[in-house]
Amino acid sequence: MTHEFKSAKGLELLDKVRSFCMKLPQVEEKVDGFGHTTFRVKDKPFVMMGENDGQPSMALKTNLTTQEFLLQQEGTAYSKTAYIGHHGWVSIQDTAWVAWSEIEDLMVEGYARTAPKKLVAELMASRPVY
């Protein structure tokens, strides 16, 4: 089984995630041993992506409070990620159901939970305050 992106929808999502994540300090894109495309900081993943039968999906590292909030929403597009969900990971099976700004916020949260404090401080200094 491969998780390689082949569909137009999957390739478009990958490009969108890549263009966002690669702007974060010291992020690398890497295909893991399971064939998932991952975005990592200091070799620790905070976003994992794959595709099955033309349907792209992504998993994001969150804290347990954020995970619980996302899972309890009515009609949620989120689910607890298999095998690693107990560490706060959530999966989005269909990203069309979620606002892109929410996905960006979750990617930043995942990055901040994964990166060393020095890189998080660098990121926060460069982000506009709303």
Short mmCIF file of N, CA and C in Angstrom, two decimals:
data_model
loop_
_atom_site.label_atom_id
_atom_site.label_comp_id
_atom_site.label_asym_id
_atom_site.label_seq_id
_atom_site.Cartn_x
_atom_site.Cartn_y
_atom_site.Cartn_z
N MET A 1 0.85 -1.19 0.00
CA MET A 1 0.00 0.00 0.00
C MET A 1 0.89 1.25 0.00
N THR A 2 0.58 2.15 -0.87
CA THR A 2 1.36 3.39 -0.95
C THR A 2 0.50 4.57 -0.52
N HIS A 3 1.12 5.55 0.03
CA HIS A 3 0.41 6.77 0.43
C HIS A 3 0.86 7.94 -0.44
N GLU A 4 1.52 7.60 -1.53
CA GLU A 4 2.02 8.61 -2.46
C GLU A 4 0.86 9.37 -3.10
N PHE A 5 1.06 10.66 -3.29
CA PHE A 5 0.02 11.49 -3.88
C PHE A 5 0.01 11.33 -5.39
N LYS A 6 -1.15 10.98 -5.93
CA LYS A 6 -1.30 10.82 -7.37
C LYS A 6 -2.48 11.63 -7.91
N SER A 7 -3.50 11.85 -7.09
CA SER A 7 -4.69 12.56 -7.56
C SER A 7 -4.42 14.06 -7.62
N ALA A 8 -5.15 14.75 -8.46
CA ALA A 8 -5.03 16.20 -8.56
C ALA A 8 -5.35 16.85 -7.22
N LYS A 9 -6.38 16.34 -6.54
CA LYS A 9 -6.79 16.87 -5.24
C LYS A 9 -5.66 16.69 -4.21
N GLY A 10 -5.04 15.52 -4.21
CA GLY A 10 -3.94 15.24 -3.28
C GLY A 10 -2.72 16.09 -3.55
N LEU A 11 -2.36 16.23 -4.82
CA LEU A 11 -1.19 17.04 -5.18
C LEU A 11 -1.42 18.51 -4.86
N GLU A 12 -2.65 18.97 -5.05
CA GLU A 12 -2.98 20.37 -4.73
C GLU A 12 -2.87 20.61 -3.22
N LEU A 13 -3.40 19.68 -2.43
CA LEU A 13 -3.31 19.81 -0.97
C LEU A 13 -1.85 19.78 -0.52
N LEU A 14 -1.08 18.85 -1.06
CA LEU A 14 0.33 18.75 -0.71
C LEU A 14 1.06 20.05 -1.02
N ASP A 15 0.82 20.63 -2.19
CA ASP A 15 1.47 21.91 -2.56
C ASP A 15 1.09 23.02 -1.59
N LYS A 16 -0.19 23.06 -1.20
CA LYS A 16 -0.67 24.10 -0.29
C LYS A 16 -0.03 23.95 1.09
N VAL A 17 0.02 22.72 1.60
CA VAL A 17 0.63 22.47 2.91
C VAL A 17 2.13 22.75 2.84
N ARG A 18 2.76 22.30 1.77
CA ARG A 18 4.20 22.51 1.60
C ARG A 18 4.54 24.00 1.61
N SER A 19 3.78 24.79 0.84
CA SER A 19 4.10 26.22 0.75
C SER A 19 3.92 26.90 2.10
N PHE A 20 3.01 26.42 2.92
CA PHE A 20 2.82 27.00 4.26
C PHE A 20 3.92 26.53 5.21
N CYS A 21 4.13 25.23 5.30
CA CYS A 21 5.06 24.66 6.28
C CYS A 21 6.51 25.06 6.02
N MET A 22 6.88 25.18 4.76
CA MET A 22 8.28 25.48 4.46
C MET A 22 8.66 26.92 4.81
N LYS A 23 7.68 27.75 5.17
CA LYS A 23 7.96 29.11 5.63
C LYS A 23 8.30 29.12 7.12
N LEU A 24 8.03 28.02 7.82
CA LEU A 24 8.32 27.92 9.25
C LEU A 24 9.82 27.63 9.42
N PRO A 25 10.43 28.12 10.51
CA PRO A 25 11.87 27.94 10.70
C PRO A 25 12.31 26.47 10.75
N GLN A 26 13.31 26.15 9.94
CA GLN A 26 14.00 24.87 9.92
C GLN A 26 13.08 23.65 9.70
N VAL A 27 12.09 23.79 8.85
CA VAL A 27 11.21 22.67 8.53
C VAL A 27 11.77 21.90 7.36
N GLU A 28 11.64 20.57 7.43
CA GLU A 28 12.04 19.68 6.35
C GLU A 28 10.85 18.83 5.93
N GLU A 29 10.79 18.52 4.67
CA GLU A 29 9.80 17.59 4.15
C GLU A 29 10.49 16.25 3.96
N LYS A 30 9.84 15.19 4.41
CA LYS A 30 10.46 13.87 4.34
C LYS A 30 9.36 12.81 4.20
N VAL A 31 9.62 11.78 3.40
CA VAL A 31 8.70 10.65 3.32
C VAL A 31 9.15 9.64 4.37
N ASP A 32 8.22 9.25 5.25
CA ASP A 32 8.58 8.32 6.33
C ASP A 32 8.57 6.88 5.85
N GLY A 33 8.88 5.97 6.73
CA GLY A 33 8.97 4.55 6.40
C GLY A 33 7.64 3.93 5.99
N PHE A 34 6.54 4.61 6.26
CA PHE A 34 5.21 4.12 5.88
C PHE A 34 4.73 4.74 4.58
N GLY A 35 5.55 5.61 3.99
CA GLY A 35 5.18 6.25 2.73
C GLY A 35 4.41 7.55 2.89
N HIS A 36 4.25 8.03 4.14
CA HIS A 36 3.56 9.30 4.37
C HIS A 36 4.52 10.46 4.12
N THR A 37 4.01 11.52 3.54
CA THR A 37 4.78 12.75 3.42
C THR A 37 4.65 13.46 4.76
N THR A 38 5.79 13.80 5.36
CA THR A 38 5.77 14.46 6.66
C THR A 38 6.49 15.79 6.59
N PHE A 39 6.08 16.69 7.44
CA PHE A 39 6.76 17.96 7.63
C PHE A 39 7.28 17.93 9.05
N ARG A 40 8.60 18.18 9.19
CA ARG A 40 9.30 17.97 10.45
C ARG A 40 10.14 19.17 10.84
N VAL A 41 10.35 19.27 12.13
CA VAL A 41 11.32 20.23 12.67
C VAL A 41 12.21 19.43 13.61
N LYS A 42 13.52 19.54 13.40
CA LYS A 42 14.51 18.76 14.16
C LYS A 42 14.18 17.27 14.09
N ASP A 43 13.76 16.82 12.90
CA ASP A 43 13.42 15.44 12.57
C ASP A 43 12.22 14.87 13.35
N LYS A 44 11.40 15.75 13.90
CA LYS A 44 10.18 15.31 14.59
C LYS A 44 8.99 15.81 13.78
N PRO A 45 8.07 14.91 13.41
CA PRO A 45 6.93 15.33 12.57
C PRO A 45 5.88 16.13 13.34
N PHE A 46 5.27 17.09 12.63
CA PHE A 46 4.12 17.80 13.18
C PHE A 46 2.95 17.78 12.20
N VAL A 47 3.20 17.38 10.94
CA VAL A 47 2.15 17.16 9.94
C VAL A 47 2.52 15.89 9.18
N MET A 48 1.54 15.01 9.01
CA MET A 48 1.72 13.80 8.20
C MET A 48 0.59 13.73 7.20
N MET A 49 0.93 13.36 5.97
CA MET A 49 -0.07 13.33 4.91
C MET A 49 0.04 12.05 4.10
N GLY A 50 -1.07 11.64 3.55
CA GLY A 50 -1.09 10.47 2.68
C GLY A 50 -2.31 10.49 1.79
N GLU A 51 -2.42 9.47 0.97
CA GLU A 51 -3.56 9.37 0.06
C GLU A 51 -3.94 7.89 -0.08
N ASN A 52 -5.22 7.63 0.00
CA ASN A 52 -5.76 6.29 -0.23
C ASN A 52 -6.89 6.38 -1.23
N ASP A 53 -6.81 5.62 -2.29
CA ASP A 53 -7.86 5.60 -3.31
C ASP A 53 -8.24 7.00 -3.78
N GLY A 54 -7.25 7.86 -4.00
CA GLY A 54 -7.50 9.19 -4.53
C GLY A 54 -8.00 10.20 -3.51
N GLN A 55 -8.12 9.79 -2.24
CA GLN A 55 -8.60 10.69 -1.20
C GLN A 55 -7.43 11.08 -0.28
N PRO A 56 -6.98 12.34 -0.34
CA PRO A 56 -5.89 12.76 0.54
C PRO A 56 -6.37 12.93 1.97
N SER A 57 -5.47 12.71 2.90
CA SER A 57 -5.78 12.95 4.31
C SER A 57 -4.54 13.53 4.97
N MET A 58 -4.76 14.15 6.11
CA MET A 58 -3.63 14.69 6.85
C MET A 58 -3.86 14.53 8.34
N ALA A 59 -2.75 14.39 9.06
CA ALA A 59 -2.79 14.30 10.52
C ALA A 59 -1.92 15.42 11.07
N LEU A 60 -2.38 16.01 12.17
CA LEU A 60 -1.71 17.17 12.76
C LEU A 60 -1.47 16.92 14.24
N LYS A 61 -0.31 17.34 14.70
CA LYS A 61 0.00 17.21 16.12
C LYS A 61 -0.65 18.37 16.86
N THR A 62 -1.48 18.04 17.86
CA THR A 62 -2.12 19.06 18.70
C THR A 62 -1.90 18.67 20.15
N ASN A 63 -2.33 19.53 21.05
CA ASN A 63 -2.32 19.10 22.45
C ASN A 63 -3.63 18.37 22.72
N LEU A 64 -3.70 17.67 23.83
CA LEU A 64 -4.88 16.86 24.11
C LEU A 64 -6.14 17.70 24.28
N THR A 65 -6.01 18.92 24.78
CA THR A 65 -7.17 19.80 24.95
C THR A 65 -7.73 20.21 23.58
N THR A 66 -6.85 20.60 22.67
CA THR A 66 -7.29 20.95 21.31
C THR A 66 -7.92 19.74 20.64
N GLN A 67 -7.29 18.60 20.78
CA GLN A 67 -7.81 17.37 20.17
C GLN A 67 -9.24 17.11 20.67
N GLU A 68 -9.43 17.18 21.96
CA GLU A 68 -10.75 16.90 22.55
C GLU A 68 -11.79 17.89 22.02
N PHE A 69 -11.42 19.16 21.94
CA PHE A 69 -12.32 20.19 21.42
C PHE A 69 -12.72 19.87 19.97
N LEU A 70 -11.74 19.53 19.14
CA LEU A 70 -12.02 19.23 17.73
C LEU A 70 -12.90 18.00 17.58
N LEU A 71 -12.65 16.99 18.39
CA LEU A 71 -13.41 15.74 18.28
C LEU A 71 -14.85 15.88 18.76
N GLN A 72 -15.10 16.82 19.66
CA GLN A 72 -16.45 16.98 20.23
C GLN A 72 -17.36 17.89 19.42
N GLN A 73 -16.83 18.54 18.38
CA GLN A 73 -17.68 19.39 17.56
C GLN A 73 -18.70 18.54 16.82
N GLU A 74 -19.90 19.06 16.70
CA GLU A 74 -20.95 18.33 15.99
C GLU A 74 -20.61 18.25 14.51
N GLY A 75 -20.74 17.08 13.92
CA GLY A 75 -20.45 16.89 12.50
C GLY A 75 -18.98 17.14 12.17
N THR A 76 -18.09 16.84 13.09
CA THR A 76 -16.67 17.16 12.93
C THR A 76 -16.02 16.41 11.77
N ALA A 77 -15.07 17.08 11.14
CA ALA A 77 -14.27 16.46 10.07
C ALA A 77 -13.04 15.79 10.66
N TYR A 78 -12.87 15.88 11.99
CA TYR A 78 -11.68 15.37 12.67
C TYR A 78 -11.93 14.00 13.28
N SER A 79 -10.87 13.23 13.36
CA SER A 79 -10.91 11.96 14.09
C SER A 79 -9.57 11.78 14.79
N LYS A 80 -9.56 10.94 15.80
CA LYS A 80 -8.31 10.64 16.50
C LYS A 80 -7.45 9.80 15.56
N THR A 81 -6.21 10.19 15.36
CA THR A 81 -5.31 9.49 14.45
C THR A 81 -4.97 8.10 15.00
N ALA A 82 -5.09 7.09 14.15
CA ALA A 82 -4.78 5.72 14.55
C ALA A 82 -3.35 5.62 15.04
N TYR A 83 -3.16 4.83 16.07
CA TYR A 83 -1.85 4.51 16.65
C TYR A 83 -1.19 5.64 17.43
N ILE A 84 -1.39 6.89 17.04
CA ILE A 84 -0.71 8.00 17.73
C ILE A 84 -1.69 9.03 18.29
N GLY A 85 -2.97 8.76 18.17
CA GLY A 85 -3.99 9.70 18.65
C GLY A 85 -3.89 9.97 20.14
N HIS A 86 -3.43 9.00 20.91
CA HIS A 86 -3.30 9.21 22.36
C HIS A 86 -2.23 10.24 22.70
N HIS A 87 -1.43 10.64 21.71
CA HIS A 87 -0.44 11.70 21.89
C HIS A 87 -0.98 13.05 21.42
N GLY A 88 -2.25 13.12 21.05
CA GLY A 88 -2.87 14.38 20.65
C GLY A 88 -3.02 14.57 19.15
N TRP A 89 -2.61 13.60 18.35
CA TRP A 89 -2.72 13.75 16.90
C TRP A 89 -4.18 13.64 16.46
N VAL A 90 -4.58 14.52 15.53
CA VAL A 90 -5.91 14.45 14.92
C VAL A 90 -5.75 14.32 13.41
N SER A 91 -6.69 13.61 12.81
CA SER A 91 -6.70 13.44 11.36
C SER A 91 -7.88 14.18 10.76
N ILE A 92 -7.67 14.67 9.55
CA ILE A 92 -8.74 15.29 8.77
C ILE A 92 -8.87 14.42 7.53
N GLN A 93 -10.00 13.75 7.40
CA GLN A 93 -10.19 12.87 6.26
C GLN A 93 -10.54 13.65 5.00
N ASP A 94 -11.26 14.75 5.15
CA ASP A 94 -11.61 15.56 3.99
C ASP A 94 -11.40 17.03 4.34
N THR A 95 -10.30 17.58 3.85
CA THR A 95 -9.94 18.96 4.20
C THR A 95 -10.91 19.99 3.63
N ALA A 96 -11.76 19.58 2.69
CA ALA A 96 -12.75 20.51 2.13
C ALA A 96 -13.78 20.92 3.19
N TRP A 97 -13.89 20.15 4.27
CA TRP A 97 -14.85 20.42 5.33
C TRP A 97 -14.31 21.39 6.39
N VAL A 98 -13.03 21.76 6.26
CA VAL A 98 -12.38 22.57 7.28
C VAL A 98 -11.83 23.84 6.64
N ALA A 99 -12.04 24.99 7.29
CA ALA A 99 -11.51 26.26 6.79
C ALA A 99 -9.98 26.18 6.75
N TRP A 100 -9.38 26.67 5.66
CA TRP A 100 -7.93 26.62 5.53
C TRP A 100 -7.25 27.37 6.67
N SER A 101 -7.82 28.48 7.14
CA SER A 101 -7.22 29.24 8.24
C SER A 101 -7.14 28.38 9.51
N GLU A 102 -8.12 27.51 9.73
CA GLU A 102 -8.10 26.61 10.88
C GLU A 102 -6.97 25.57 10.73
N ILE A 103 -6.80 25.06 9.52
CA ILE A 103 -5.72 24.11 9.26
C ILE A 103 -4.37 24.78 9.48
N GLU A 104 -4.21 26.02 9.00
CA GLU A 104 -2.96 26.75 9.23
C GLU A 104 -2.69 26.93 10.72
N ASP A 105 -3.71 27.30 11.48
CA ASP A 105 -3.55 27.47 12.93
C ASP A 105 -3.11 26.16 13.58
N LEU A 106 -3.69 25.05 13.15
CA LEU A 106 -3.32 23.76 13.71
C LEU A 106 -1.90 23.35 13.32
N MET A 107 -1.48 23.71 12.10
CA MET A 107 -0.10 23.40 11.70
C MET A 107 0.88 24.22 12.55
N VAL A 108 0.55 25.48 12.82
CA VAL A 108 1.41 26.31 13.67
C VAL A 108 1.44 25.73 15.09
N GLU A 109 0.29 25.31 15.60
CA GLU A 109 0.26 24.69 16.94
C GLU A 109 1.14 23.44 16.96
N GLY A 110 1.02 22.60 15.94
CA GLY A 110 1.83 21.39 15.86
C GLY A 110 3.31 21.72 15.83
N TYR A 111 3.66 22.72 15.05
CA TYR A 111 5.05 23.15 14.96
C TYR A 111 5.53 23.61 16.35
N ALA A 112 4.73 24.45 17.00
CA ALA A 112 5.11 25.00 18.30
C ALA A 112 5.24 23.91 19.37
N ARG A 113 4.47 22.85 19.25
CA ARG A 113 4.55 21.74 20.21
C ARG A 113 5.76 20.84 19.93
N THR A 114 6.33 20.95 18.74
CA THR A 114 7.40 20.06 18.31
C THR A 114 8.77 20.73 18.33
N ALA A 115 8.82 21.97 17.93
CA ALA A 115 10.09 22.69 17.77
C ALA A 115 10.71 23.06 19.12
N PRO A 116 12.04 23.21 19.13
CA PRO A 116 12.70 23.73 20.33
C PRO A 116 12.22 25.16 20.62
N LYS A 117 12.28 25.54 21.88
CA LYS A 117 11.79 26.86 22.31
C LYS A 117 12.40 28.01 21.53
N LYS A 118 13.67 27.90 21.19
CA LYS A 118 14.36 28.97 20.44
C LYS A 118 13.69 29.18 19.08
N LEU A 119 13.33 28.10 18.40
CA LEU A 119 12.67 28.22 17.09
C LEU A 119 11.24 28.73 17.23
N VAL A 120 10.57 28.32 18.30
CA VAL A 120 9.21 28.82 18.54
C VAL A 120 9.25 30.33 18.78
N ALA A 121 10.23 30.78 19.55
CA ALA A 121 10.38 32.23 19.80
C ALA A 121 10.65 32.97 18.50
N GLU A 122 11.47 32.39 17.64
CA GLU A 122 11.77 32.99 16.33
C GLU A 122 10.50 33.09 15.49
N LEU A 123 9.70 32.04 15.50
CA LEU A 123 8.45 32.03 14.75
C LEU A 123 7.50 33.10 15.29
N MET A 124 7.31 33.14 16.59
CA MET A 124 6.36 34.08 17.19
C MET A 124 6.80 35.53 16.96
N ALA A 125 8.09 35.78 16.92
CA ALA A 125 8.60 37.13 16.67
C ALA A 125 8.32 37.58 15.24
N SER A 126 8.19 36.60 14.32
CA SER A 126 7.99 36.95 12.91
C SER A 126 6.53 36.97 12.50
N ARG A 127 5.63 36.48 13.36
CA ARG A 127 4.20 36.42 13.01
C ARG A 127 3.49 37.69 13.45
N PRO A 128 2.59 38.18 12.61
CA PRO A 128 1.84 39.38 13.01
C PRO A 128 0.88 39.05 14.16
N VAL A 129 0.68 40.02 15.03
CA VAL A 129 -0.25 39.87 16.14
C VAL A 129 -1.59 40.45 15.70
N TYR A 130 -2.65 39.70 15.91
CA TYR A 130 -3.99 40.15 15.49
C TYR A 130 -4.80 40.65 16.65
#
